[in-house]
């Protein structure tokens, strides 16, 4: 389809950020930097989505979305995003 022709492949969605989304992104806690911050933001977005549709708070359902080395940061972001809608 026409839309699929200009969208990047799914494996790049985590790497490439949409320019218009940056102004509304959740900021990381002051002590969270680099890759840890990116995983925090990914978790925040997932938690925000789950919370907005009434799903339970369970970041583990997104296990394919984070590297286990960064799980604590993803979980911290997920919880913050999920609680935003509660």
Coordinates of N, CA, C and O in Angstrom, one line a residue:
X1 N 0.8 -1.2 0.0 CA 0.0 0.0 0.0 C 0.9 1.3 0.0 O 2.1 1.2 0.2
X2 N 0.3 2.4 -0.3 CA 1.0 3.6 -0.4 C 1.7 4.0 1.0 O 2.9 4.3 1.0
X3 N 1.0 3.8 2.1 CA 1.6 4.2 3.4 C 2.8 3.3 3.7 O 3.8 3.8 4.2
X4 N 2.6 2.0 3.5 CA 3.7 1.1 3.8 C 5.0 1.4 3.0 O 6.1 1.1 3.4
X5 N 4.8 2.0 1.8 CA 6.0 2.3 1.0 C 6.9 3.4 1.7 O 8.1 3.3 1.4
X6 N 6.4 4.3 2.5 CA 7.3 5.3 3.0 C 7.6 5.1 4.5 O 8.3 5.8 5.1
X7 N 7.0 4.1 5.1 CA 7.3 3.8 6.5 C 8.6 3.0 6.6 O 8.8 2.1 5.8
X8 N 9.4 3.2 7.6 CA 10.6 2.4 7.8 C 10.2 1.0 8.2 O 9.1 0.8 8.8
X9 N 11.1 0.0 8.0 CA 10.7 -1.4 8.4 C 10.6 -1.4 10.0 O 11.3 -0.6 10.7
X10 N 9.8 -2.3 10.5 CA 9.6 -2.3 12.0 C 10.8 -2.4 12.8 O 10.9 -1.8 13.9
X11 N 11.9 -3.1 12.4 CA 13.0 -3.2 13.2 C 13.8 -1.9 13.4 O 14.6 -1.7 14.3
X12 N 13.4 -0.9 12.6 CA 14.0 0.5 12.8 C 13.2 1.4 13.6 O 13.6 2.5 14.0
X13 N 12.0 1.0 13.9 CA 11.1 1.9 14.7 C 11.7 2.2 16.0 O 11.5 3.3 16.5
X14 N 12.4 1.4 16.7 CA 13.0 1.7 18.0 C 14.2 2.6 17.9 O 14.6 3.3 18.8
X15 N 14.9 2.5 16.7 CA 16.1 3.3 16.5 C 15.8 4.7 16.0 O 16.3 5.7 16.5
X16 N 14.9 4.8 15.1 CA 14.6 6.0 14.5 C 13.3 6.6 15.2 O 12.3 6.0 15.3
X17 N 13.4 7.8 15.6 CA 12.3 8.5 16.2 C 11.7 9.5 15.2 O 12.3 10.1 14.4
X18 N 10.3 9.5 15.3 CA 9.6 10.5 14.4 C 10.0 11.9 14.9 O 9.8 12.2 16.1
X19 N 10.3 12.8 14.1 CA 10.7 14.2 14.5 C 9.6 14.9 15.3 O 9.9 15.6 16.2
X20 N 8.4 14.7 14.9 CA 7.3 15.4 15.6 C 7.0 14.9 16.9 O 6.3 15.5 17.7
X21 N 7.5 13.7 17.3 CA 7.2 13.1 18.6 C 8.2 13.6 19.6 O 7.9 13.5 20.8
X22 N 9.3 14.1 19.3 CA 10.4 14.4 20.2 C 9.9 15.5 21.2 O 10.3 15.5 22.3
X23 N 9.1 16.4 20.7 CA 8.7 17.6 21.6 C 7.7 17.1 22.7 O 7.6 17.8 23.7
X24 N 7.1 15.9 22.6 CA 6.2 15.5 23.6 C 6.7 14.3 24.4 O 5.9 13.7 25.2
X25 N 7.9 13.9 24.2 CA 8.4 12.7 24.9 C 8.7 12.9 26.4 O 9.0 14.0 26.8
X26 N 8.5 11.9 27.1 CA 8.7 11.9 28.5 C 10.2 12.1 28.8 O 11.1 11.5 28.1
X27 N 10.6 13.0 29.7 CA 12.0 13.2 30.1 C 12.4 12.1 31.0 O 11.6 11.7 31.9
X28 N 13.6 11.7 31.0 CA 14.2 10.7 31.9 C 14.5 11.3 33.2 O 14.8 12.5 33.2
X29 N 14.5 10.6 34.3 CA 15.0 11.1 35.5 C 16.5 11.5 35.3 O 17.2 11.1 34.5
X30 N 16.9 12.5 36.2 CA 18.2 13.1 36.0 C 19.4 12.1 36.0 O 20.4 12.4 35.4
X31 N 19.2 11.1 36.8 CA 20.3 10.1 36.9 C 20.3 9.0 35.8 O 21.1 8.1 35.8
X32 N 19.4 9.1 34.9 CA 19.3 8.1 33.8 C 19.7 8.7 32.5 O 19.1 9.6 32.0
X33 N 20.8 8.1 31.9 CA 21.4 8.7 30.7 C 21.5 7.6 29.6 O 21.5 6.4 29.9
X34 N 21.8 8.0 28.4 CA 22.2 7.2 27.3 C 21.2 6.1 27.0 O 20.0 6.4 26.9
X35 N 21.7 4.9 26.8 CA 20.8 3.7 26.4 C 19.7 3.5 27.5 O 18.6 3.2 27.2
X36 N 20.1 3.7 28.8 CA 19.1 3.5 29.9 C 18.0 4.5 29.7 O 16.8 4.1 29.9
X37 N 18.2 5.7 29.3 CA 17.2 6.7 29.1 C 16.3 6.3 27.9 O 15.1 6.4 28.0
X38 N 16.9 5.8 26.8 CA 16.0 5.3 25.7 C 15.1 4.2 26.1 O 14.0 4.2 25.7
X39 N 15.6 3.3 26.9 CA 14.7 2.2 27.3 C 13.7 2.7 28.3 O 12.6 2.2 28.3
X40 N 14.0 3.6 29.1 CA 13.0 4.3 30.0 C 11.9 4.8 29.2 O 10.7 4.6 29.4
X41 N 12.3 5.6 28.1 CA 11.3 6.2 27.3 C 10.4 5.2 26.5 O 9.2 5.4 26.4
X42 N 11.0 4.1 26.1 CA 10.3 3.1 25.4 C 9.3 2.4 26.4 O 8.1 2.2 26.0
X43 N 9.7 2.2 27.6 CA 8.8 1.6 28.6 C 7.7 2.6 29.0 O 6.6 2.2 29.1
X44 N 8.0 3.9 29.0 CA 7.0 4.9 29.4 C 5.9 4.9 28.3 O 4.7 4.9 28.6
X45 N 6.3 4.9 27.0 CA 5.3 4.9 26.0 C 4.4 3.6 26.0 O 3.2 3.7 25.9
X46 N 5.1 2.4 26.3 CA 4.3 1.2 26.4 C 3.3 1.2 27.6 O 2.2 0.8 27.5
X47 N 3.8 1.7 28.7 CA 3.0 1.8 29.9 C 1.8 2.8 29.7 O 0.7 2.6 30.1
X48 N 2.1 3.9 29.0 CA 1.1 4.9 28.8 C 0.0 4.3 27.9 O -1.2 4.5 28.1
X49 N 0.4 3.6 26.8 CA -0.6 2.9 26.0 C -1.4 1.9 26.7 O -2.6 1.9 26.6
X50 N -0.8 1.0 27.5 CA -1.5 0.0 28.2 C -2.5 0.6 29.2 O -3.6 0.2 29.3
X51 N -2.0 1.7 29.9 CA -2.8 2.3 30.9 C -4.0 3.0 30.3 O -5.1 3.0 30.8
X52 N -3.8 3.6 29.1 CA -4.9 4.3 28.5 C -6.1 3.4 28.0 O -7.2 3.9 27.8
X53 N -5.8 2.1 27.7 CA -6.8 1.2 27.3 C -7.3 0.3 28.4 O -8.0 -0.7 28.2
X54 N -6.8 0.6 29.6 CA -7.3 -0.2 30.8 C -6.6 -1.5 31.0 O -7.2 -2.3 31.8
X55 N -5.5 -1.7 30.5 CA -4.8 -3.0 30.7 C -4.1 -3.0 32.1 O -3.8 -1.9 32.6
X56 N -3.8 -4.1 32.6 CA -3.1 -4.2 33.9 C -1.7 -3.8 33.7 O -1.1 -3.8 32.6
X57 N -1.1 -3.4 34.8 CA 0.3 -2.9 34.8 C 1.2 -4.1 34.8 O 1.5 -4.7 35.8
X58 N 1.7 -4.5 33.6 CA 2.6 -5.7 33.5 C 3.5 -5.4 32.3 O 3.2 -5.8 31.2
X59 N 4.7 -4.8 32.6 CA 5.6 -4.5 31.5 C 6.2 -5.8 30.9 O 6.6 -5.8 29.7
X60 N 6.1 -6.9 31.6 CA 6.6 -8.2 31.0 C 6.0 -8.6 29.7 O 6.6 -9.3 29.0
X61 N 4.7 -8.1 29.5 CA 4.1 -8.5 28.2 C 4.8 -7.9 27.0 O 4.5 -8.3 25.9
X62 N 5.7 -7.0 27.3 CA 6.5 -6.3 26.2 C 7.9 -6.8 26.2 O 8.8 -6.1 25.8
X63 N 8.2 -8.0 26.7 CA 9.5 -8.6 26.8 C 10.3 -8.6 25.5 O 11.5 -8.5 25.5
X64 N 9.6 -8.6 24.4 CA 10.3 -8.6 23.1 C 10.8 -7.1 22.8 O 11.5 -6.9 21.8
X65 N 10.4 -6.2 23.6 CA 10.7 -4.8 23.3 C 11.9 -4.2 24.0 O 12.2 -3.0 23.9
X66 N 12.6 -5.0 24.8 CA 13.7 -4.5 25.6 C 14.8 -5.6 25.8 O 14.5 -6.8 25.8
X67 N 16.0 -5.1 25.9 CA 17.2 -6.0 26.2 C 17.2 -6.2 27.7 O 17.0 -5.3 28.5
X68 N 17.3 -7.5 28.1 CA 17.3 -7.8 29.6 C 18.3 -7.0 30.4 O 18.0 -6.8 31.6
X69 N 19.4 -6.5 29.8 CA 20.3 -5.7 30.6 C 19.7 -4.4 31.0 O 20.2 -3.8 31.9
X70 N 18.7 -3.9 30.2 CA 18.1 -2.6 30.5 C 16.7 -2.7 31.1 O 16.0 -1.8 31.2
X71 N 16.3 -3.9 31.5 CA 15.0 -4.2 32.0 C 14.6 -3.3 33.2 O 13.5 -2.8 33.2
X72 N 15.5 -3.0 34.1 CA 15.0 -2.1 35.2 C 14.6 -0.7 34.8 O 13.7 -0.1 35.3
X73 N 15.3 -0.2 33.7 CA 14.9 1.1 33.2 C 13.6 1.1 32.4 O 12.8 2.0 32.5
X74 N 13.4 0.0 31.6 CA 12.2 -0.2 30.9 C 11.0 -0.3 31.9 O 10.0 0.4 31.7
X75 N 11.2 -1.1 32.9 CA 10.2 -1.3 34.0 C 9.9 0.1 34.7 O 8.7 0.4 34.9
X76 N 10.9 0.8 35.0 CA 10.7 2.1 35.7 C 9.9 3.1 34.8 O 8.9 3.7 35.2
X77 N 10.2 3.1 33.5 CA 9.5 4.0 32.6 C 8.1 3.5 32.3 O 7.1 4.3 32.3
X78 N 7.9 2.2 32.2 CA 6.6 1.6 32.1 C 5.7 2.0 33.2 O 4.5 2.4 33.0
X79 N 6.2 1.8 34.4 CA 5.3 2.1 35.6 C 4.9 3.6 35.6 O 3.8 3.9 35.9
X80 N 5.9 4.5 35.3 CA 5.6 5.9 35.3 C 4.5 6.2 34.2 O 3.6 7.0 34.4
X81 N 4.7 5.6 33.0 CA 3.7 5.9 31.9 C 2.3 5.3 32.2 O 1.3 5.9 32.0
X82 N 2.3 4.1 32.9 CA 1.0 3.5 33.2 C 0.3 4.3 34.2 O -0.9 4.5 34.1
X83 N 1.0 4.8 35.3 CA 0.4 5.5 36.3 C -0.1 6.9 35.9 O -1.0 7.4 36.5
X84 N 0.4 7.4 34.8 CA -0.1 8.7 34.2 C -1.5 8.6 33.9 O -2.3 9.6 34.0
X85 N -2.0 7.4 33.6 CA -3.4 7.3 33.2 C -4.3 6.8 34.3 O -5.4 6.4 34.1
X86 N -3.8 6.7 35.5 CA -4.6 6.2 36.6 C -4.9 7.3 37.6 O -4.3 8.3 37.8

